[in-house]
């Protein structure tokens, strides 16, 4: 029994199903990565796990509890954090305000959590009073991840956190993500940079047309000739 | 030298002071429009008539106070009645939201559907106001009328021209400053205010952060009701109350909100003054002003008025069209309509 799992999910945005019997799971302190071609349904699978889209078959289980019926807001309260692929910061709010909004549902003192986020992303502390919209792409992604961390989630879901950032910034972000995982948080991540992502992944899912094509450890997928040929460019 | 001073006093008396007061009233009105647009994402055509409704309640309570002999002389009794007007308008807007807009939010209607239903709300409010208080002009200002009277000013300074500053004008500016400071403090410093800005910025992410849309919407209507009632009452004290005039105010108010950048509170304030000063400077007759400044042989024969005051709304209209054509996001980069 995994800590978080979306089991046999089938569903989509309207009449046509996008996901077909898709299963994704992640353990505490581990990193699970979803890769696959554009339009494969990776983002859709993430949204399904987070309750932003209805699945008519299958279920989502968090820590042994079926949470299929919960709204996204209630899943946040249940300990899940989500960083969407696009529009994932409040551009007109300052960095600090973004983090405060991340902690909106918390009624206790969250200053310590904010300090932790600033430790993880020191540049954000420096730019705390700047509008998030003025930051570079990589810094924005840090704000987005920081915002999601403010609820102290047990699971962090990231949809292409390294989209549009330079290779150096990508490496930094991956390092940050490994650090977050080390604190015991389960990380479920979609990545375009499949090779680098599988490198740091405990578990990898290759999704094609809404179906599980390959599922294995990151290492094994990297070694699999078929995966290499079709999805990792040889 | 005296001529230049006289020209300046004349200008201050007929342009600077009235336009500043009018600008503050428009700014308060535009703030309400811009907040509703930022949060609910539609242009609220009922805002002018919301102002009329709030002012009407304030007037009725004012008359009641006056009949009981309650007074805060030298200030107008309407100030005492204002909180009651605000409360009634809050109730009115929350009821409207419950009866009309909430349904369209639930079915995720297109913005134009919201705009059209706000036109319907406008007609209903308009009807209610006319039914209760009638379509005619109402005066409800009492207390001291002037801070500086033209005659006293002339006597004190020995100038030919006098400067008049009405209590209503000073009150308008003072209250507008307090309201704006309070509003910005709320939006910038409080958790609820920040959640409203977050919701306006990125609704989906706000939902993911656990911000409740219904709560944000409710607070927006409460603030819009307060702003509308205050703006309407100040305008009524300064000029007079007539339901039709408040409906007409919709044009300069929208022009102000759009010039400044709709959805942007700072823009609404700047826009209010831009529109007010444009309107007043363009419809002012400069004949006497120029007589002070020009040599005798160049004195103008005509009124030197760019536009008759009858056409003052054309100024707002032209500003509106120009902004939409040239810079649809407005001065402060609001949302594109
Ligand atoms: N909001 C939406 N409404 C309808 N269809 C969508 C929506 N978002 C994505 N899709 C469709 O779902 C499929 C999978 O998209 P997505 O999950 O975004 O792919 P990926 O993230 O793997 O690139 C695509 O065919 C896409 O056109
Ligand atoms: Mg995607």
Coordinates of C-alpha atoms and ligand atoms in Angstrom, one line a residue:
Chain A
X1 CA 0.0 0.0 0.0
X2 CA 1.6 3.2 -1.2
X3 CA 1.4 6.5 0.8
X4 CA -0.4 8.2 -2.1
X5 CA -1.9 6.3 -5.1
X6 CA -4.2 7.0 -8.0
X7 CA -5.4 3.6 -8.9
X8 CA -6.9 2.6 -12.2
X9 CA -8.0 6.1 -13.0
X10 CA -10.2 6.5 -16.0
X11 CA -11.7 9.9 -16.9
X12 CA -11.3 13.2 -18.7
X13 CA -12.5 16.7 -19.1
X14 CA -15.7 16.0 -20.9
X15 CA -17.3 13.2 -22.9
X16 CA -14.0 11.7 -24.1
X17 CA -11.7 9.9 -21.6
X18 CA -8.1 11.1 -21.5
X19 CA -6.9 8.7 -18.9
X20 CA -7.4 5.0 -19.3
X21 CA -6.9 2.7 -16.3
X22 CA -3.9 4.8 -15.3
X23 CA -2.1 4.0 -12.0
X24 CA 0.4 6.2 -10.2
X25 CA 1.8 5.9 -6.7
X26 CA 4.5 7.4 -4.5
X27 CA 6.0 6.6 -1.1
X28 CA 6.9 9.0 1.8
X29 CA 10.4 10.5 1.3
X30 CA 10.5 9.2 -2.3
X31 CA 10.4 10.9 -5.7
X32 CA 8.1 9.5 -8.4
X33 CA 8.4 10.9 -11.9
X34 CA 5.9 10.8 -14.7
X35 CA 7.4 11.2 -18.2
X36 CA 5.9 10.8 -21.6
X37 CA 5.3 12.6 -24.9
X38 CA 3.4 15.9 -25.1
X39 CA -0.4 15.4 -24.7
X40 CA 0.1 12.0 -23.1
X41 CA -2.1 13.0 -20.2
X42 CA 0.6 13.7 -17.6
X43 CA -1.0 16.9 -16.4
X44 CA -4.4 15.3 -16.6
X45 CA -3.2 12.5 -14.4
X46 CA -1.9 15.0 -11.8
X47 CA -5.2 16.9 -11.9
X48 CA -7.1 13.6 -11.4
X49 CA -5.0 12.8 -8.4
X50 CA -5.6 16.3 -7.0
X51 CA -9.4 16.1 -7.6
X52 CA -9.5 18.9 -10.2
X53 CA -11.1 16.6 -12.7
X54 CA -13.6 13.8 -12.3
X55 CA -12.6 10.2 -12.8
X56 CA -15.5 7.8 -13.2
X57 CA -13.5 4.7 -12.6
X58 CA -10.7 4.2 -10.1
X59 CA -9.9 5.9 -6.9
X60 CA -7.3 8.0 -5.1
X61 CA -5.9 6.8 -1.8
X62 CA -3.9 8.9 0.7
X63 CA -2.3 7.2 3.7
X64 CA -4.9 4.4 3.6
X65 CA -7.9 6.7 3.2
X66 CA -10.0 6.9 0.0
X67 CA -10.0 10.6 -0.8
X68 CA -11.7 10.3 -4.2
X69 CA -14.7 12.3 -3.0
X70 CA -12.7 15.3 -1.7
X71 CA -12.5 18.7 -3.4
X72 CA -9.0 20.1 -4.2
X73 CA -9.3 22.5 -1.2
X74 CA -10.1 19.6 1.1
X75 CA -7.1 17.6 -0.3
X76 CA -4.9 20.6 0.6
X77 CA -6.3 20.4 4.1
X78 CA -5.6 16.6 4.0
X79 CA -1.9 17.3 3.4
X80 CA -1.5 17.5 -0.3
X81 CA 0.3 20.4 -2.1
X82 CA 0.1 21.1 -5.8
X83 CA 2.2 23.2 -8.1
X84 CA 0.4 23.5 -11.4
X85 CA 2.3 23.6 -14.7
X86 CA 1.3 27.2 -15.6
X87 CA 0.1 30.3 -13.7
X88 CA 1.5 28.9 -10.5
X89 CA 2.3 32.1 -8.7
X90 CA 0.4 35.3 -7.8
X91 CA 2.3 37.6 -10.2
X92 CA 1.0 40.9 -8.6
X93 CA 1.7 39.8 -5.1
X94 CA 5.1 40.0 -3.4
X95 CA 7.2 36.8 -2.8
X96 CA 6.3 36.9 0.9
X97 CA 2.6 37.5 0.2
X98 CA 2.7 34.5 -2.2
X99 CA 4.0 32.4 0.7
X100 CA 1.4 33.8 3.1
X101 CA -1.4 32.9 0.7
X102 CA 0.1 29.4 0.5
X103 CA -0.4 29.3 4.3
X104 CA -3.9 30.7 4.0
X105 CA -5.7 27.7 5.5
X106 CA -3.3 27.6 8.5
X107 CA -4.5 29.3 11.7
X108 CA -1.3 28.7 13.6
X109 CA 1.9 30.6 13.4
X110 CA 3.6 29.8 10.1
X111 CA 6.7 32.0 10.4
X112 CA 8.8 29.0 11.1
X113 CA 7.7 27.3 7.9
X114 CA 8.4 30.5 6.0
X115 CA 11.9 30.5 7.4
X116 CA 12.4 26.9 6.3
X117 CA 11.3 27.9 2.7
X118 CA 13.8 30.8 2.8
X119 CA 16.5 28.3 3.9
X120 CA 15.6 26.1 1.0
X121 CA 15.5 29.0 -1.5
X122 CA 17.8 31.8 -0.1
X123 CA 17.2 34.0 -3.1
X124 CA 13.5 34.3 -2.1
X125 CA 14.4 35.8 1.2
X126 CA 16.4 38.4 -0.6
X127 CA 13.5 39.2 -2.9
X128 CA 10.7 38.7 -0.4
X129 CA 9.3 42.2 -1.1
X130 CA 9.4 42.0 -4.9
X131 CA 6.5 41.1 -7.0
X132 CA 6.6 37.5 -8.1
X133 CA 5.9 38.6 -11.7
X134 CA 9.2 40.5 -11.8
X135 CA 11.3 37.4 -11.0
X136 CA 13.1 35.1 -13.5
X137 CA 11.6 31.8 -14.5
X138 CA 13.6 29.8 -12.1
X139 CA 12.9 32.1 -9.2
X140 CA 9.2 32.0 -10.0
X141 CA 9.3 28.2 -9.8
X142 CA 10.9 28.5 -6.4
X143 CA 8.1 30.8 -5.3
X144 CA 5.6 28.3 -6.7
X145 CA 7.2 25.4 -4.8
X146 CA 7.6 27.5 -1.7
X147 CA 3.9 28.5 -1.8
X148 CA 2.9 24.8 -1.9
X149 CA 5.3 23.9 1.0
X150 CA 3.7 26.5 3.3
X151 CA 0.9 24.1 4.3
X152 CA 3.6 21.6 5.4
X153 CA 2.2 19.0 3.0
X154 CA 2.9 15.3 3.3
X155 CA 2.7 15.0 -0.5
X156 CA 4.0 17.6 -3.0
X157 CA 2.9 17.3 -6.6
X158 CA 4.9 19.3 -9.2
X159 CA 3.8 19.6 -12.8
X160 CA 7.0 20.4 -14.9
X161 CA 8.8 22.5 -12.3
X162 CA 11.7 23.0 -14.6
X163 CA 9.8 24.1 -17.7
X164 CA 11.6 27.0 -19.4
X165 CA 14.5 27.3 -17.0
X166 CA 18.2 27.0 -17.9
X167 CA 20.1 23.7 -17.3
X168 CA 22.0 25.2 -14.3
X169 CA 18.7 26.4 -12.7
X170 CA 17.2 23.0 -13.5
X171 CA 20.0 21.2 -11.6
X172 CA 19.5 23.6 -8.6
X173 CA 15.7 22.9 -8.6
X174 CA 16.3 19.2 -8.7
X175 CA 18.7 19.5 -5.8
X176 CA 16.0 21.5 -3.9
X177 CA 13.4 18.8 -4.7
X178 CA 15.7 16.1 -3.4
X179 CA 16.2 18.1 -0.2
X180 CA 12.4 18.4 0.2
X181 CA 12.0 14.6 -0.3
X182 CA 14.7 14.0 2.4
X183 CA 12.4 15.7 4.9
X184 CA 10.0 12.8 4.5
X185 CA 7.6 14.4 2.0
X186 CA 6.4 12.3 -0.9
X187 CA 7.1 13.9 -4.3
X188 CA 5.1 13.2 -7.4
X189 CA 6.5 15.1 -10.4
X190 CA 5.9 15.4 -14.1
X191 CA 9.0 16.2 -16.1
X192 CA 9.9 17.1 -19.7
X193 CA 13.6 16.6 -19.0
X194 CA 13.0 12.9 -18.7
X195 CA 16.6 11.7 -18.4
X196 CA 17.6 14.1 -15.6
X197 CA 14.3 13.5 -13.8
X198 CA 14.6 9.7 -13.9
X199 CA 18.1 10.1 -12.6
X200 CA 16.8 11.4 -9.3
X201 CA 13.6 9.3 -9.3
X202 CA 13.0 6.4 -7.0
X203 CA 10.1 5.4 -9.3
X204 CA 9.2 6.3 -12.9
X205 CA 6.1 6.1 -14.9
X206 CA 6.1 6.4 -18.7
X207 CA 2.6 7.5 -19.8
X208 CA 1.4 7.2 -23.4
X209 CA -2.1 8.2 -24.5
X210 CA -3.4 8.2 -21.0
X211 CA -2.1 4.6 -20.3
X212 CA 0.8 3.3 -18.2
X213 CA 3.4 2.1 -20.8
X214 CA 6.3 1.4 -18.5
X215 CA 6.5 1.4 -14.7
X216 CA 9.8 0.7 -12.9
X217 CA 12.5 2.3 -10.8
X218 CA 14.1 5.3 -12.3
X219 CA 17.4 3.5 -12.8
X220 CA 15.7 0.5 -14.5
X221 CA 13.8 2.8 -16.9
X222 CA 17.0 4.6 -17.8
X223 CA 18.6 1.2 -18.6
X224 CA 15.7 -0.1 -20.5
X225 CA 16.6 0.0 -24.2
X226 CA 13.0 0.4 -25.4
X227 CA 12.4 3.3 -23.1
X228 CA 15.7 4.9 -24.2
X229 CA 14.9 4.6 -27.8
X230 CA 11.4 5.9 -27.7
X231 CA 11.4 8.4 -24.9
X232 CA 14.9 9.4 -24.1
X233 CA 16.3 10.0 -27.5
X234 CA 18.5 6.9 -27.8
Chain B
X1 CA 1.3 90.9 -10.8
X2 CA -2.1 91.4 -9.2
X3 CA -3.6 90.4 -12.6
X4 CA -1.8 87.1 -12.5
X5 CA -2.8 86.5 -8.9
X6 CA -6.4 87.3 -9.8
X7 CA -6.3 84.9 -12.7
X8 CA -5.0 82.2 -10.5
X9 CA -7.6 82.8 -7.8
X10 CA -10.3 82.7 -10.5
X11 CA -8.9 79.5 -11.9
X12 CA -8.7 77.9 -8.4
X13 CA -12.2 79.0 -7.6
X14 CA -13.9 77.7 -10.8
X15 CA -11.6 74.8 -11.8
X16 CA -9.1 73.6 -9.2
X17 CA -11.4 73.4 -6.1
X18 CA -14.5 72.0 -7.8
X19 CA -12.6 69.6 -10.0
X20 CA -10.7 68.3 -7.0
X21 CA -13.9 67.5 -5.1
X22 CA -15.5 66.1 -8.2
X23 CA -12.4 64.0 -8.9
X24 CA -12.5 62.6 -5.4
X25 CA -16.1 61.6 -5.9
X26 CA -15.4 59.9 -9.2
X27 CA -12.4 58.2 -7.7
X28 CA -14.5 56.7 -4.9
X29 CA -17.1 55.6 -7.5
X30 CA -14.4 54.1 -9.8
X31 CA -12.8 52.3 -6.9
X32 CA -16.1 50.4 -6.4
X33 CA -16.4 49.5 -10.1
X34 CA -12.7 48.5 -10.3
X35 CA -13.0 46.2 -7.2
X36 CA -16.0 44.4 -8.5
X37 CA -14.3 44.0 -11.9
X38 CA -11.1 42.7 -10.3
X39 CA -12.9 40.1 -8.2
X40 CA -16.1 39.2 -10.0
X41 CA -14.7 40.0 -13.4
X42 CA -17.5 42.0 -14.9
X43 CA -18.4 45.6 -15.4
X44 CA -21.1 46.4 -12.9
X45 CA -23.5 48.7 -14.7
X46 CA -25.7 49.0 -11.6
X47 CA -23.0 50.9 -9.7
X48 CA -24.4 54.4 -10.4
X49 CA -27.8 53.3 -9.2
X50 CA -26.2 51.6 -6.2
X51 CA -24.8 55.0 -5.4
X52 CA -28.3 56.5 -5.8
X53 CA -29.8 53.8 -3.5
X54 CA -27.2 54.3 -0.8
X55 CA -27.6 58.1 -1.0
X56 CA -31.4 57.8 -0.9
X57 CA -31.3 55.8 2.4
X58 CA -28.8 58.3 3.8
X59 CA -31.2 61.2 2.9
X60 CA -34.2 59.5 4.4
X61 CA -32.3 58.9 7.7
X62 CA -31.0 62.5 7.5
X63 CA -34.5 63.8 7.3
X64 CA -35.6 61.6 10.1
X65 CA -32.7 62.9 12.3
X66 CA -33.5 66.5 11.3
X67 CA -37.1 66.0 12.3
X68 CA -36.0 64.8 15.7
X69 CA -33.6 67.7 16.0
X70 CA -30.5 65.6 15.9
X71 CA -27.6 67.7 14.6
X72 CA -23.8 67.7 14.4
X73 CA -23.6 71.3 13.4
X74 CA -21.4 72.7 11.7
X75 CA -21.1 69.4 9.9
X76 CA -24.0 68.1 7.8
X77 CA -26.4 65.7 9.5
X78 CA -26.0 63.3 6.5
X79 CA -22.6 62.3 7.9
X80 CA -24.4 60.8 10.9
X81 CA -26.9 59.1 8.6
X82 CA -24.1 57.7 6.3
X83 CA -23.5 54.5 8.3
X84 CA -27.2 53.6 8.0
X85 CA -27.1 54.2 4.3
X86 CA -24.0 52.0 4.0
X87 CA -25.7 49.2 6.0
X88 CA -28.8 49.3 3.9
X89 CA -26.7 49.2 0.7
X90 CA -24.7 46.3 2.0
X91 CA -27.9 44.4 2.6
X92 CA -29.2 45.4 -0.9
X93 CA -26.0 44.2 -2.7
X94 CA -25.7 41.0 -0.7
X95 CA -29.4 40.2 -1.5
X96 CA -28.7 41.0 -5.2
X97 CA -25.8 38.7 -5.2
X98 CA -27.8 36.0 -3.6
X99 CA -30.7 36.4 -6.0
X100 CA -28.9 37.2 -9.3
X101 CA -25.2 36.9 -9.5
X102 CA -24.6 33.7 -7.5
X103 CA -26.6 31.7 -9.9
X104 CA -24.5 32.9 -12.8
X105 CA -21.3 32.1 -10.9
X106 CA -22.6 28.6 -10.3
X107 CA -23.2 28.0 -14.0
X108 CA -19.9 29.7 -14.8
X109 CA -21.7 32.2 -17.1
X110 CA -19.7 34.3 -19.6
X111 CA -18.8 37.8 -18.4
X112 CA -21.2 39.4 -20.9
X113 CA -24.1 37.5 -19.1
X114 CA -23.0 39.1 -15.8
X115 CA -22.8 42.6 -17.5
X116 CA -26.3 42.2 -18.9
X117 CA -27.8 41.0 -15.6
X118 CA -26.2 44.0 -13.9
X119 CA -28.1 46.1 -16.4
X120 CA -31.2 44.4 -15.2
X121 CA -30.2 45.1 -11.6
X122 CA -29.6 48.7 -12.5
X123 CA -33.2 49.1 -13.8
X124 CA -34.6 47.5 -10.7
X125 CA -32.6 49.7 -8.4
X126 CA -33.4 52.7 -10.4
X127 CA -37.1 51.8 -10.1
X128 CA -36.9 51.3 -6.4
X129 CA -35.2 54.6 -5.8
X130 CA -37.7 56.6 -7.9
X131 CA -40.6 54.7 -6.3
X132 CA -39.4 55.6 -2.8
X133 CA -38.0 59.1 -3.1
X134 CA -39.2 60.2 -6.5
X135 CA -37.4 61.4 -9.6
X136 CA -36.9 65.0 -8.5
X137 CA -34.1 66.9 -7.0
X138 CA -33.6 66.5 -3.3
X139 CA -31.6 68.8 -1.0
X140 CA -30.4 67.4 2.3
X141 CA -27.3 69.4 3.0
X142 CA -27.5 71.3 6.3
X143 CA -24.9 72.7 8.7
X144 CA -22.3 75.3 7.8
X145 CA -22.1 75.8 4.0
X146 CA -18.8 77.6 3.5
X147 CA -15.3 77.3 5.0
X148 CA -14.2 80.3 3.0
X149 CA -16.7 82.7 1.4
X150 CA -15.8 84.7 -1.7
X151 CA -16.7 88.0 0.0
X152 CA -14.6 87.3 3.1
X153 CA -11.7 86.2 0.9
X154 CA -11.8 89.4 -1.0
X155 CA -12.0 91.5 2.2
X156 CA -9.1 89.7 3.7
X157 CA -6.8 89.8 0.7
X158 CA -8.0 92.9 -1.1
X159 CA -8.1 91.0 -4.4
X160 CA -10.8 91.6 -7.0
X161 CA -11.5 87.8 -7.3
X162 CA -12.8 85.7 -4.5
X163 CA -12.2 82.1 -3.5
X164 CA -14.9 80.0 -2.2
X165 CA -14.4 76.7 -0.5
X166 CA -17.5 74.8 0.5
X167 CA -17.7 72.5 3.5
X168 CA -18.9 69.8 1.2
X169 CA -15.8 70.1 -0.9
X170 CA -13.4 69.9 2.0
X171 CA -15.4 67.0 3.5
X172 CA -15.3 65.2 0.2
X173 CA -11.5 65.4 0.0
X174 CA -11.0 64.6 3.6
X175 CA -13.3 61.6 3.7
X176 CA -11.9 60.4 0.3
X177 CA -8.4 60.4 1.7
X178 CA -9.4 58.5 4.8
X179 CA -11.4 56.0 2.8
X180 CA -8.6 55.4 0.3
X181 CA -6.0 55.0 3.1
X182 CA -8.2 52.5 4.9
X183 CA -8.9 50.6 1.7
X184 CA -5.3 50.3 0.8
X185 CA -4.3 49.4 4.3
X186 CA -7.0 46.6 4.2
X187 CA -5.9 45.3 0.7
X188 CA -2.1 45.5 1.4
X189 CA -1.9 44.5 5.1
X190 CA -4.7 42.2 6.2
X191 CA -4.9 38.5 5.5
X192 CA -8.4 39.0 4.0
X193 CA -7.3 41.9 1.8
X194 CA -4.4 39.9 0.5
X195 CA -6.6 37.0 -0.2
X196 CA -8.8 39.3 -2.3
X197 CA -5.8 40.5 -4.3
X198 CA -4.7 36.9 -4.7
X199 CA -8.2 35.9 -5.9
X200 CA -8.2 38.8 -8.4
X201 CA -4.7 37.9 -9.6
X202 CA -5.2 34.1 -10.1
X203 CA -8.5 32.5 -9.3
X204 CA -7.4 28.9 -9.8
X205 CA -4.4 29.2 -7.6
X206 CA -6.4 31.0 -5.0
X207 CA -8.8 28.0 -4.9
X208 CA -5.7 25.7 -4.6
X209 CA -4.6 27.8 -1.6
X210 CA -7.9 27.3 0.2
X211 CA -9.2 30.8 -0.3
X212 CA -13.0 30.7 -0.3
X213 CA -14.5 32.5 -3.4
X214 CA -17.9 33.1 -1.7
X215 CA -16.2 34.9 1.2
X216 CA -14.1 37.0 -1.2
X217 CA -17.2 37.9 -3.2
X218 CA -19.1 38.8 -0.1
X219 CA -16.4 41.1 1.2
X220 CA -16.1 42.7 -2.2
X221 CA -19.8 43.6 -2.2
X222 CA -19.6 45.0 1.3
X223 CA -16.7 47.3 0.3
X224 CA -18.4 48.2 -3.0
X225 CA -21.6 49.1 -1.1
X226 CA -19.6 51.3 1.3
X227 CA -17.7 53.0 -1.4
X228 CA -20.9 53.6 -3.5
X229 CA -22.8 55.1 -0.6
X230 CA -20.0 57.4 0.5
X231 CA -19.3 58.6 -3.1
X232 CA -23.0 59.1 -3.7
X233 CA -23.6 61.0 -0.4
X234 CA -20.6 63.2 -0.9
X235 CA -21.7 64.0 -4.5
X236 CA -25.2 64.8 -3.3
X237 CA -24.0 67.1 -0.5
X238 CA -21.7 68.9 -3.0
X239 CA -24.3 69.2 -5.8
X240 CA -27.7 67.7 -5.1
X241 CA -29.5 64.4 -5.3
X242 CA -31.4 63.4 -8.4
X243 CA -31.7 59.7 -9.4
X244 CA -31.1 60.4 -13.1
X245 CA -27.9 62.3 -12.4
X246 CA -26.5 59.3 -10.6
X247 CA -27.3 57.0 -13.5
X248 CA -25.4 59.5 -15.7
X249 CA -22.4 59.4 -13.4
X250 CA -21.9 55.8 -14.7
X251 CA -20.1 57.2 -17.8
X252 CA -17.4 59.3 -16.1
X253 CA -17.0 56.6 -13.4
X254 CA -16.3 53.9 -16.0
X255 CA -14.1 56.3 -17.9
X256 CA -12.1 56.9 -14.7
X257 CA -11.8 53.2 -13.9
X258 CA -10.7 52.3 -17.5
X259 CA -8.3 55.3 -17.9
X260 CA -6.6 54.2 -14.7
X261 CA -6.5 50.6 -15.7
X262 CA -9.6 48.6 -14.6
X263 CA -9.0 46.2 -11.8
X264 CA -6.3 48.5 -10.4
X265 CA -7.3 50.5 -7.3
X266 CA -4.5 53.1 -7.7
X267 CA -5.6 53.5 -11.3
X268 CA -9.2 54.2 -10.3
X269 CA -8.0 57.1 -8.1
X270 CA -5.8 58.6 -10.8
X271 CA -8.5 58.1 -13.4
X272 CA -11.1 59.9 -11.3
X273 CA -9.0 63.0 -11.2
X274 CA -8.0 62.8 -14.9
X275 CA -11.6 62.6 -15.9
X276 CA -12.8 65.3 -13.5
X277 CA -10.0 67.8 -14.5
X278 CA -10.6 67.1 -18.2
X279 CA -14.3 67.7 -17.8
X280 CA -14.0 70.9 -15.8
X281 CA -11.1 72.4 -17.8
X282 CA -12.7 71.7 -21.1
X283 CA -16.1 73.1 -20.2
X284 CA -14.8 76.2 -18.3
X285 CA -15.2 79.6 -20.0
X286 CA -11.8 81.2 -20.0
X287 CA -12.9 84.7 -21.1
X288 CA -12.4 86.4 -17.7
X289 CA -9.3 84.3 -16.9
X290 CA -7.6 85.5 -20.2
X291 CA -8.7 89.1 -19.6
X292 CA -6.4 89.1 -16.6
X293 CA -3.5 87.7 -18.5
X294 CA -3.6 89.1 -21.9
X295 CA -2.9 92.7 -23.0
X296 CA -6.1 94.8 -23.6
X297 CA -6.0 94.6 -27.4
X298 CA -5.9 90.8 -27.3
X299 CA -8.9 90.3 -25.0
X300 CA -11.2 87.7 -26.3
X301 CA -14.8 88.5 -27.3
X302 CA -16.2 85.0 -27.0
X303 CA -16.5 83.0 -23.9
X304 CA -13.4 80.9 -24.8
X305 CA -15.2 77.8 -23.8
X306 CA -14.0 74.6 -25.6
X307 CA -17.3 72.8 -24.9
X308 CA -20.6 73.8 -23.4
X309 CA -21.3 72.2 -20.0
X310 CA -24.3 70.6 -21.6
X311 CA -21.8 68.3 -23.4
X312 CA -19.6 67.5 -20.4
X313 CA -20.4 63.8 -20.7
X314 CA -18.9 63.9 -24.2
X315 CA -15.6 64.5 -22.5
X316 CA -15.8 61.2 -20.6
X317 CA -17.0 59.5 -23.7
X318 CA -14.1 60.7 -25.8
X319 CA -11.6 59.8 -23.0
X320 CA -13.1 56.4 -22.8
X321 CA -12.9 55.7 -26.6
X322 CA -9.4 57.1 -26.8
X323 CA -8.1 54.9 -24.0
X324 CA -9.7 51.8 -25.4
X325 CA -8.2 52.5 -28.8
X326 CA -4.7 53.6 -27.8
X327 CA -4.0 51.9 -24.5
X328 CA -6.7 49.5 -23.4
X329 CA -4.9 48.5 -20.3
X330 CA -5.0 52.1 -19.0
X331 CA -2.4 54.2 -17.3
X332 CA -1.6 51.6 -14.6
X333 CA -1.9 48.5 -16.7
X334 CA -5.2 47.0 -15.5
X335 CA -6.8 44.1 -17.2
X336 CA -7.8 44.4 -20.8
X337 CA -11.6 44.4 -21.0
Ligands
LIG1 N1 -8.8 21.7 -19.9 C1 -8.8 20.8 -20.8 N2 -10.0 20.5 -21.4 C2 -10.1 19.6 -22.4 N3 -9.1 18.8 -22.8 C3 -7.9 19.0 -22.3 C4 -7.7 20.0 -21.3 N4 -6.4 20.0 -20.9 C5 -5.8 19.0 -21.7 N5 -6.7 18.5 -22.5 C6 -6.4 17.4 -23.4 O1 -6.0 16.3 -22.7 C7 -4.9 15.6 -23.4 C8 -3.8 15.4 -22.4 O2 -3.3 16.7 -22.0 P1 -2.3 16.9 -20.9 O3 -2.7 16.1 -19.7 O4 -2.1 18.4 -20.7 O5 -0.9 16.4 -21.5 P2 0.6 16.5 -21.0 O6 0.6 17.2 -19.7 O7 1.0 15.0 -20.9 O8 1.3 17.2 -22.1 C9 -4.6 16.4 -24.6 O9 -5.2 15.8 -25.7 C10 -5.2 17.7 -24.3 O10 -5.7 18.3 -25.5
LIG2 MG1 1.4 19.0 -19.1

